[in-house]
Structure formats: C-alpha cells, structure tokens
Coordinates of C-alpha atoms and ligand atoms in Angstrom, one line a residue:
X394 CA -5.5 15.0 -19.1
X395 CA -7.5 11.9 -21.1
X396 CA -7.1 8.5 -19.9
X397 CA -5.0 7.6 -22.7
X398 CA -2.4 10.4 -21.6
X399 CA -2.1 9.0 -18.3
X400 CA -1.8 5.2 -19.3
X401 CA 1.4 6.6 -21.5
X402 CA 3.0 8.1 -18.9
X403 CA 2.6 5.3 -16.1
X404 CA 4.4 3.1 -19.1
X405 CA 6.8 6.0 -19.4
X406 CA 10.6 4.9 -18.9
X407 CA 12.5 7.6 -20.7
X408 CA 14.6 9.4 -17.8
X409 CA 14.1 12.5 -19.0
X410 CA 10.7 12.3 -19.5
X411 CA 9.9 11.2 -16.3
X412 CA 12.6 13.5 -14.5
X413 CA 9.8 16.4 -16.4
X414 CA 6.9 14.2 -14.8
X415 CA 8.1 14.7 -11.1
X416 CA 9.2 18.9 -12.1
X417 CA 5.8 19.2 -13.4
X418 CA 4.2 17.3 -10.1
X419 CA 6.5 19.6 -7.6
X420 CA 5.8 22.8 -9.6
X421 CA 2.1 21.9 -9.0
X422 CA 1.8 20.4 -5.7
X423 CA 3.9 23.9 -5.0
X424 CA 1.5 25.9 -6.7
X425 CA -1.4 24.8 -5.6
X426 CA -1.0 23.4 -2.0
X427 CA 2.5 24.6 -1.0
X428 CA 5.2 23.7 0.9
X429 CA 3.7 23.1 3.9
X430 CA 3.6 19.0 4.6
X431 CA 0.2 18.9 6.7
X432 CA 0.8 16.1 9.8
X433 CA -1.7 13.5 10.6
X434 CA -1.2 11.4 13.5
X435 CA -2.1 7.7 12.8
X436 CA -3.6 6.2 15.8
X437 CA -4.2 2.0 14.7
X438 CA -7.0 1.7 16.9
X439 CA -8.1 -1.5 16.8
X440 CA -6.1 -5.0 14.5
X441 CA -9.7 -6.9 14.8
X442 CA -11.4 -7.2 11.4
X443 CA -14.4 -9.0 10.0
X444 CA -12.9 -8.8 6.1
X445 CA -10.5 -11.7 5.0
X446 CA -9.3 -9.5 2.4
X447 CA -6.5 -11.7 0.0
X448 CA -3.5 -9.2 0.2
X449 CA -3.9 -7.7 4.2
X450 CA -2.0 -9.1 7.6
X451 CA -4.8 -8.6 9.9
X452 CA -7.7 -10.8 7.9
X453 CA -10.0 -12.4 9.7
X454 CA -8.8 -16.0 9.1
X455 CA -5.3 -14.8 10.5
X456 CA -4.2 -16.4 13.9
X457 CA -2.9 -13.5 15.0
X458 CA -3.1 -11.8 18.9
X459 CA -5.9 -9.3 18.4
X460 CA -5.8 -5.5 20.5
X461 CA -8.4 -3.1 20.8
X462 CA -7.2 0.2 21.8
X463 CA -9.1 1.9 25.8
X464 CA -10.8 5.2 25.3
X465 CA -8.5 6.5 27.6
X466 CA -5.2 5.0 25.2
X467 CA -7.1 6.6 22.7
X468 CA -7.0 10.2 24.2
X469 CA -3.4 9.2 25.5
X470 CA -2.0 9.5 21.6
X471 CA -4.2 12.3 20.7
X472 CA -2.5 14.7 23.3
X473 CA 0.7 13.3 22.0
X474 CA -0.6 14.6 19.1
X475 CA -1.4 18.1 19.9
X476 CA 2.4 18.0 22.1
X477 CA 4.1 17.1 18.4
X478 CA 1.6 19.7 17.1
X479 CA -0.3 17.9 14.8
X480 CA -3.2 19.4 13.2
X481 CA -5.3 15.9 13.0
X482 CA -5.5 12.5 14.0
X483 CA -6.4 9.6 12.1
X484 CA -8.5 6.8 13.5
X485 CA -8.2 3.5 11.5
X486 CA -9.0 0.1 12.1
X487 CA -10.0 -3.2 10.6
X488 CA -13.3 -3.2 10.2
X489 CA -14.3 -4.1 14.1
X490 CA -17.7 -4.1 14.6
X491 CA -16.4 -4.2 18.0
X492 CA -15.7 -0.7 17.7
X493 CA -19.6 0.2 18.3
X494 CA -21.3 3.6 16.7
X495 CA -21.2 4.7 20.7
X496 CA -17.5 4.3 21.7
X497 CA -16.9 6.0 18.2
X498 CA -19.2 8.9 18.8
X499 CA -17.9 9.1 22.3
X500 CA -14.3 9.1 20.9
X501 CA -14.9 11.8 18.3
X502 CA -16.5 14.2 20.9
X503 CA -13.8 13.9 23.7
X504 CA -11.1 14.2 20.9
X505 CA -12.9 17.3 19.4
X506 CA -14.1 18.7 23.1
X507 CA -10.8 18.2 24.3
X508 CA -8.2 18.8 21.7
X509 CA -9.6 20.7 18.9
X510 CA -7.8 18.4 16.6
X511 CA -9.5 17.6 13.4
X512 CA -10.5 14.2 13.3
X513 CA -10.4 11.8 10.1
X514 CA -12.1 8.4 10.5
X515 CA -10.9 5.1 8.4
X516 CA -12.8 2.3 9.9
X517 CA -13.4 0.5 6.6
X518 CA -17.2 -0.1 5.2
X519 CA -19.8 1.3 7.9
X520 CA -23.4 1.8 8.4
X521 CA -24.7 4.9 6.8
X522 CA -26.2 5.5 10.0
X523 CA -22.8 5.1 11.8
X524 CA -21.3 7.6 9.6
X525 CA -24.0 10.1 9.7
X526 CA -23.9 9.7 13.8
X527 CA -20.0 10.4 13.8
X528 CA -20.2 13.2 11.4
X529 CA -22.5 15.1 13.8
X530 CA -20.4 14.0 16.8
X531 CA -17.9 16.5 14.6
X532 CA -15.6 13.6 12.7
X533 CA -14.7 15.9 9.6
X534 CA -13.2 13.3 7.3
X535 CA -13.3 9.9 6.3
X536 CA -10.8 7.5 4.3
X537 CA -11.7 4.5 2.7
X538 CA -9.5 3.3 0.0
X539 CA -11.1 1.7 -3.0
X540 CA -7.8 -0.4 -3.6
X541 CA -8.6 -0.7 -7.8
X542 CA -11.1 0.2 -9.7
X543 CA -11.6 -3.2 -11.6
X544 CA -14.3 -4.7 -10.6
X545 CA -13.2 -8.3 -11.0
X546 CA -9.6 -7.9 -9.3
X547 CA -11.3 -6.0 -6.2
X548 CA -14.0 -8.5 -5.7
X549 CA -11.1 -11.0 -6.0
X550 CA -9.1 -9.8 -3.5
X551 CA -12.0 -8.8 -1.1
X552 CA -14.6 -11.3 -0.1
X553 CA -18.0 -9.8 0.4
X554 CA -19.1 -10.3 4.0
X555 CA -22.0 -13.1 3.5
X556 CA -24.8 -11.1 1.1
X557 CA -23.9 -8.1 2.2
X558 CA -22.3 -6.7 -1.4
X559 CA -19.1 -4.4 -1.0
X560 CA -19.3 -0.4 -3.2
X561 CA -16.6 1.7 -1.9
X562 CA -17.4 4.2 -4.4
X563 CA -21.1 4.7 -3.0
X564 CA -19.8 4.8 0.5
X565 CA -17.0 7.3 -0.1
X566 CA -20.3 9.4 -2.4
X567 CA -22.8 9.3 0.6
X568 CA -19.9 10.8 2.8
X569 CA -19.4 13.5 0.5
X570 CA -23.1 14.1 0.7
X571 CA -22.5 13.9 4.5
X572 CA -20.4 17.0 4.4
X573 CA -16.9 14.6 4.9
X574 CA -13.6 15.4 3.2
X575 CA -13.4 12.4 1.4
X576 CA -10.3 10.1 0.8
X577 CA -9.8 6.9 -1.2
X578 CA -6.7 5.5 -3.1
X579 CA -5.2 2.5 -4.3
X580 CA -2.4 -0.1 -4.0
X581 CA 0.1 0.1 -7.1
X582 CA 0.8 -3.4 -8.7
X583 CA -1.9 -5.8 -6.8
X584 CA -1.3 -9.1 -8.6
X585 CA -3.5 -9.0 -11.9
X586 CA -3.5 -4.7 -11.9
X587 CA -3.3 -3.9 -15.7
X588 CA -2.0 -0.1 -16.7
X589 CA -5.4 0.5 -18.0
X590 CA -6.9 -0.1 -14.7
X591 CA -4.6 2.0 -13.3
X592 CA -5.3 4.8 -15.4
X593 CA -8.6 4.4 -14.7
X594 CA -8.2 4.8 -10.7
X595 CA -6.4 8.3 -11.6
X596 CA -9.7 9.6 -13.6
X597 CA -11.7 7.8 -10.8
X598 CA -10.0 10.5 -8.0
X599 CA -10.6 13.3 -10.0
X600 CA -14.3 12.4 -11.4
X601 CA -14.9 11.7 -7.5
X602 CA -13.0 15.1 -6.6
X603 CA -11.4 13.3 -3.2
X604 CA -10.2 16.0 -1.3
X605 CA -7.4 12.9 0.0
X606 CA -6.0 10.6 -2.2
X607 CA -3.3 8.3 -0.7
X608 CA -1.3 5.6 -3.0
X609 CA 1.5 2.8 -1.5
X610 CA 2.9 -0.3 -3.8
X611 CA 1.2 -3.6 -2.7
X612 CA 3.5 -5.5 -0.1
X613 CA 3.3 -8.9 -0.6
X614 CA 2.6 -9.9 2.9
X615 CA 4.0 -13.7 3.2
X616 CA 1.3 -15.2 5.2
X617 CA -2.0 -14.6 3.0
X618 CA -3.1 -15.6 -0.3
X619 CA -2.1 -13.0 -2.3
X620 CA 1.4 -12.7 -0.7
X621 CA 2.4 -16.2 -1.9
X622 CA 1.1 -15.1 -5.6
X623 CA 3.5 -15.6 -8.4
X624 CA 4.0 -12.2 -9.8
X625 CA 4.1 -12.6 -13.9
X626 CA 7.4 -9.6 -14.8
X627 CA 6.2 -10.0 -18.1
X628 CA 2.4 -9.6 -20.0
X629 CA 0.3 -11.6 -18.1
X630 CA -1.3 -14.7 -20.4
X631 CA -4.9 -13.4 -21.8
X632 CA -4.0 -9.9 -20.7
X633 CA -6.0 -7.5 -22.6
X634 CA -4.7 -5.2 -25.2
X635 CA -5.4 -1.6 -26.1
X636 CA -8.4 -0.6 -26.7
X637 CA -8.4 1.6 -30.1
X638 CA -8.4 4.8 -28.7
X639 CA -5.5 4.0 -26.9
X640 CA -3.2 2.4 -29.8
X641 CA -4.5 5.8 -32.1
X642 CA -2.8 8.1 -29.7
X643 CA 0.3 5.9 -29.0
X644 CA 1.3 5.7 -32.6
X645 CA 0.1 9.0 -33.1
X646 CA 3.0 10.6 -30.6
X647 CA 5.3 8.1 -32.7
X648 CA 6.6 6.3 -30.2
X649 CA 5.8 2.3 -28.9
X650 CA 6.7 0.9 -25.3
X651 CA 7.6 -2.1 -24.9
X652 CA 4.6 -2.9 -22.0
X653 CA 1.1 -3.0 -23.0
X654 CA -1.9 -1.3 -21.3
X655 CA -2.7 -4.6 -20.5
X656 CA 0.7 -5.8 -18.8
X657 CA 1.1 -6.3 -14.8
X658 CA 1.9 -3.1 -13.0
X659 CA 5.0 -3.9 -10.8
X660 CA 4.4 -3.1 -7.0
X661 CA 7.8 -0.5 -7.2
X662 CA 9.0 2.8 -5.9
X663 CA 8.9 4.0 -9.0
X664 CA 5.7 3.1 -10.3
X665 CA 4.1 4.2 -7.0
X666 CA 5.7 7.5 -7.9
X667 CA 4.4 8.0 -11.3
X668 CA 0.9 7.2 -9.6
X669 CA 1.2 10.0 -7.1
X670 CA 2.8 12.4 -10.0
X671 CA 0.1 11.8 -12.2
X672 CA -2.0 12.3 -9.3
X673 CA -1.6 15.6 -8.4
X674 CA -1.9 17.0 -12.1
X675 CA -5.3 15.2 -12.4
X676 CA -6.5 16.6 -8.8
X677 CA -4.2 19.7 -8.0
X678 CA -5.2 20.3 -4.9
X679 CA -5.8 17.2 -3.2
X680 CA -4.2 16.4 0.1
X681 CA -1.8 13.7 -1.0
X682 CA -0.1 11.4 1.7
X683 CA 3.8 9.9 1.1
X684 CA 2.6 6.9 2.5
X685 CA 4.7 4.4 4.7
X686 CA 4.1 1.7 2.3
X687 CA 6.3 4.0 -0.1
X688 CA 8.5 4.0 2.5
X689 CA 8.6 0.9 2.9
X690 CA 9.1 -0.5 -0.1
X691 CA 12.4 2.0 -0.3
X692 CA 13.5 2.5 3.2
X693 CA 16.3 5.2 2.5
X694 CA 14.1 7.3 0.2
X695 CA 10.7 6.5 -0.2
X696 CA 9.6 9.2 1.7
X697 CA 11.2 11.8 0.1
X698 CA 10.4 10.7 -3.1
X699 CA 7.0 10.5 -2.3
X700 CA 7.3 14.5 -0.9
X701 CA 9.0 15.2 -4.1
X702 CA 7.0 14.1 -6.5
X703 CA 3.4 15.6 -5.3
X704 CA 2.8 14.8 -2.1
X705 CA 1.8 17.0 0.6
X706 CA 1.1 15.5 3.6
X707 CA 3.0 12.7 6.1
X708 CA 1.0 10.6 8.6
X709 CA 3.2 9.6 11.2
X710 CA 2.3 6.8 13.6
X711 CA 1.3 7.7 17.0
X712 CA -0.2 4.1 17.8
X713 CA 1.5 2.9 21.6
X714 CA 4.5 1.1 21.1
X715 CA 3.0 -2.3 22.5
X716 CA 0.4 -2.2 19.6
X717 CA 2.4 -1.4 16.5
X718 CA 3.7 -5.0 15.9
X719 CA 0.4 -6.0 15.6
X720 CA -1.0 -4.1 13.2
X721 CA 1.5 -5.7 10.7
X722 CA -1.1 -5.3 7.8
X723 CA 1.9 -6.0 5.4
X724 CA 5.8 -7.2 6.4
X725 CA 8.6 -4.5 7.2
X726 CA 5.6 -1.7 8.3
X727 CA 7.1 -1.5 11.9
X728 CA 10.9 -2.7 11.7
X729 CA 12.3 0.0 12.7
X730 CA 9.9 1.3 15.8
X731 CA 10.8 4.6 16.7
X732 CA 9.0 6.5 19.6
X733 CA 6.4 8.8 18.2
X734 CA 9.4 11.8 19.7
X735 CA 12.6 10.3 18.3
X736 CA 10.0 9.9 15.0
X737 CA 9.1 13.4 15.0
X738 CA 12.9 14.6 15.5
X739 CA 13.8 12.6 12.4
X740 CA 10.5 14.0 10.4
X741 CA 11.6 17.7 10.9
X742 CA 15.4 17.3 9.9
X743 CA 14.0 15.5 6.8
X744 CA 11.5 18.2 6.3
X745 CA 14.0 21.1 6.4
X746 CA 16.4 19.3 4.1
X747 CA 13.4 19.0 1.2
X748 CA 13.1 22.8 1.8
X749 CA 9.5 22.5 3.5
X750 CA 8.0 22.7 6.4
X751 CA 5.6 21.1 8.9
X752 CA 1.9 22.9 8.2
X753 CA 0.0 24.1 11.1
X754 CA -3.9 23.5 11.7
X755 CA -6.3 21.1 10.4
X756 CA -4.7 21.0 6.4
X757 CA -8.0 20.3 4.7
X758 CA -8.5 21.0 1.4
X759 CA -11.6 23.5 2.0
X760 CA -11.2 26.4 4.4
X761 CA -12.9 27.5 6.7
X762 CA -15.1 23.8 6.0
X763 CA -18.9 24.0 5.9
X764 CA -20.6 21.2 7.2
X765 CA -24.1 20.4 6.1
X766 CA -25.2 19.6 9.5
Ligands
LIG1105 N1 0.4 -4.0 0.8 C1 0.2 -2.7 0.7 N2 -0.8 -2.0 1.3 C2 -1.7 -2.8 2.0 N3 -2.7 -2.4 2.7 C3 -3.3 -3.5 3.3 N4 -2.5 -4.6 3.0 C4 -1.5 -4.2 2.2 C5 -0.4 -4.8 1.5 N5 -0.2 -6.1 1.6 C6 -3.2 -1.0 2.6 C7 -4.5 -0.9 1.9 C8 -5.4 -0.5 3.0 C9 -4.5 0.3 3.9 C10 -4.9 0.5 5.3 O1 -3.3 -0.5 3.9 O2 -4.5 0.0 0.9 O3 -6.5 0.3 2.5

C-alpha cells in the first residue's frame, strides 16, 4: 500500500467501506498471526520520570506521590504472571534513572532464571550501554513508542532533557541491531496530528519492520499542557494541504472527502481503529496490542474492537493494586481496578465470545528467536 492509499482510508467514512477495512484487517490478522491473543502482563514498575512530556500524567513537573516498585514486588507480579499463564511480562516505567542498569539487569536475570517468562522492557530513552547490558542479562524485547513521526509536533510535545537531543527512531534501530524485537507506536489525534502525518507513522512501522506496534487515541489528561489544549473539530488555520501526489490519486478514484490531509486527526475509537486496520495490512505479522487507552476511550467495546479489527495481543495489568492509581499517565486508565484474577476471569469470557483464544508461550513474532549475542 502507498502513502497516499493509506491517507484515503484513515479519511474514509463510507460504512461500507470501512466495514471492508476491518474484514480485510481480521482476514489478515487471521491469516497471518491467528487467533490466538498472546498475553503480556504489564508490570508499571516505577511512576518517577525525568521527561515533562506536554500530554503525560506522570511528568516530571507533576506534584504527584511518586512509587518505585521492590525487586521482590517485582518478582511478586511476575509469578502472578506465570499462575494466569502469561507468556511475558512487560516492564515499563517513566524514564527513572532511579531504576539503575544493575537493579534492571538483576531484575531481568531473576525473572528469566526464575520464570522462564519472556521479558519485554519499556523504560523510555536509555543508554546504549544500558540496553546492550539488559539484552545479555536475556531481556528479548523492547518498546519505545515514537508517539508521531513529525518532527515538529514530537519535539513540541516532548522536551529534550537539557542538550541531550531525543531520536526514538535510532534507539528503537540500535535495538534491532541488538538482537531485540522491537516495538514502537503512536497516539492517534495528539493536538496538531495532520492525516498525512499519520499516514506517515503507518509506512514508518513497516519501513522499520517493528515486530510490535501498539496504537491508543491521545487522552487529554486535565492536569498538563496539552490536556487543557483546545482541540480545532474543524481544519486547523495554516494546516497544510495535499501534496500533489496525493490530490492526483484522490481525484483519480473520483471521489473528494470532505477533511484534508492536512485536517486534525480526532483522538476517537474509530480513528484509533482505522490506525490499527491499516496497521496490520502494512505489517501483517506484527504483534499488535488492543491497547487500554482504546479501551479507554470506549469502555463497553474498545477492546473488542481493537481485537477485531487487527489486533492480536492484550496486555493486562498485573501492577499491585496500591500502585495502579498512580500511574495515572492519562484520566479514566484505572477507574475500574479489578484484581489482576477477577481481570483475567473477565479477559477469558471476552476472549471465547470473539471466537479466540488466549496464546500460550512467549508470542514473538520470530520463532525459535536468535539472539546475536
Ligand atoms: N493519552 C494517551 N496515551 C498516553 N500515553 C501517555 N500519555 C498519554 C495520554 N495523555 C501513552 C504514550 C506512552 C504510553 C506509555 O502511554 O503513548 O508511550
């Protein structure tokens, strides 16, 4: 699919077209990947973070009560995790320099020595060093979400730390090279997101080839900057227009919309959908979360509609109760805070009624993996 095909069909709002969008994403996520929905077991290590990012709950400049999660609460929700019998656990964090390359490394090895589980990391922008040292310790994946691929927006809504100058892309390359599965993704409808920048994440995962590629609609979260942001419905003033290419194939098909590459992308269920869709026909075999932000934004059905339209794998929380409030990184996250148990009970039932099931093992993309190391 070109760039241009993509941009029509995020501005796509014909039913029927789009009903044929999520068929087509659910014959290939089918296909490709299955019906098994791979499990990863989110543990939210640690709410202390160094970035004052414009859009997130726990920035830096946030008065908020601040937790760093023991080694031995650590290994605590891991077990839980092999009791629920989930293939992997997820360790993500702000970015905590308090969190040191040792207790990491220490972490990795207990949870590897001691459950088997595979272990993906998302501890936001580390040392190449750091990342090196926990991929020999036997950490098999890393996440790190480059949020938009527009250079402007992103450095708008993420402060460099000091001189130090912020490339997700380079990061998420090097772990690659490192012999990680490696997952990025984006928020749908940031303030100021055009189509066309949108389009361009979706050729960004495949010209990357992510082996994880997880996408939630921006939450306005109330008490930072970009949560009080006046959203423009319609095209925002100065917004740029199609580029030529674009406009050629548009009026070629016959058909207009009444948005233009260059309108805001609205933070919805629906657009979110489209994203993931789009998603899987672009990288067919890519683990692909239905994230909790989709499931946030539509509480009765987000998650469904997020497994039904190309996704393939569900990360459910397994973070102690006492920490989940706090790692309110957007509004609504943790309303509802079910034990990781009653959680699973409820994941199953919904599982069985989509027709799928729960997948067993690690679920990454490549297997058996091989490791450079
Ligand atoms: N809305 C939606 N997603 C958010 N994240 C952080 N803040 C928000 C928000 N306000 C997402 C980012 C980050 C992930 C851990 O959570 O995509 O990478």
């Amino acid at each position: 699919m070109k760039r241009s095909d993509i941009l029509f069909r995020l501005l796509e709002e014909d039913e029927s077209r789009l009903d044929q969008l999520w068929a087509e994403a659910d014959r290939v996520r089918k296909e490709r990947v299955g019906d098994e929905v791979h499990l990863r077991g989110l543990i939210e290590l640690s709410n202390y973070c160094r970035r004052d990012c414009l859009y997130c709950g726990i920035r830096a400049s946030r008065r908020i009560e601040r937790y760093r999660m023991s080694e031995d609460e650590v290994m605590d929700s891991a077990r839980l995790a092999v009791r629920l019998e989930y293939g992997t656990v997820v360790l993500q964090s702000g970015e905590d320099h308090g969190l040191t390359r040792d207790f990491i490394t220490r972490l990795v090895r207990r949870i590897k020595t001691e459950t088997g589980l595979a272990v993906t990391l998302s501890l936001g922008e580390r040392s190449l060093d750091e990342l090196a040292e926990w991929r020999a310790a036997g950490a098999e994946r890393y996440l790190l979400k480059h949020e938009t691929s527009d250079p402007d927006l992103f450095r708008r809504i993420h402060p460099d730390c000091g001189t130090e100058v912020s490339d997700r892309i380079a990061l998420l390359k090097a772990a690659k090279e490192m012999g990680y599965e490696a997952g990025s993704g984006v928020m749908v409808g940031i303030p100021g997101q055009s189509y066309e920048s949108l389009a361009r994440d979706i050729m960004l995962f495949r010209d990357l080839d992510l082996e994880m590629i997880g996408c939630g609609p921006f939450v306005p979260h109330p008490q930072t900057p970009l949560g009080q942001a006046v959203i423009p419905s319609e095209p925002r003033a100065g917004a740029r227009f199609l580029d030529s290419s674009d406009s050629l194939e548009m009026t070629e098909r016959g058909e207009s919309r009444n948005l233009s590459a260059g309108s805001q992308v609205p933070a919805t269920d629906l657009m979110t959908t489209k994203v993931v869709a789009l998603t899987r026909l672009v990288c067919p075999e890519a683990n692909i979360p239905s994230t909790t932000a989709l499931a946030t934004v539509n509480k009765e059905h987000g998650r469904e509609l997020g497994l039904t339209r190309g996704a393939n794998v569900w990360m459910p929380n397994l973070t102690p109760l006492k920490y989940r409030a706090l790692y309110e990184i957007y509004p609504g996250k943790a309303t509802v805070i079910d034990t990781a148990e009653q959680f699973h009970q409820n994941l199953l039932a919904t599982l069985a009624a989509l027709g799928r099931r729960a997948g067993k093992g690690p679920g990454g993309r490549r297997s058996p993996r091989v490791g450079r190391d």
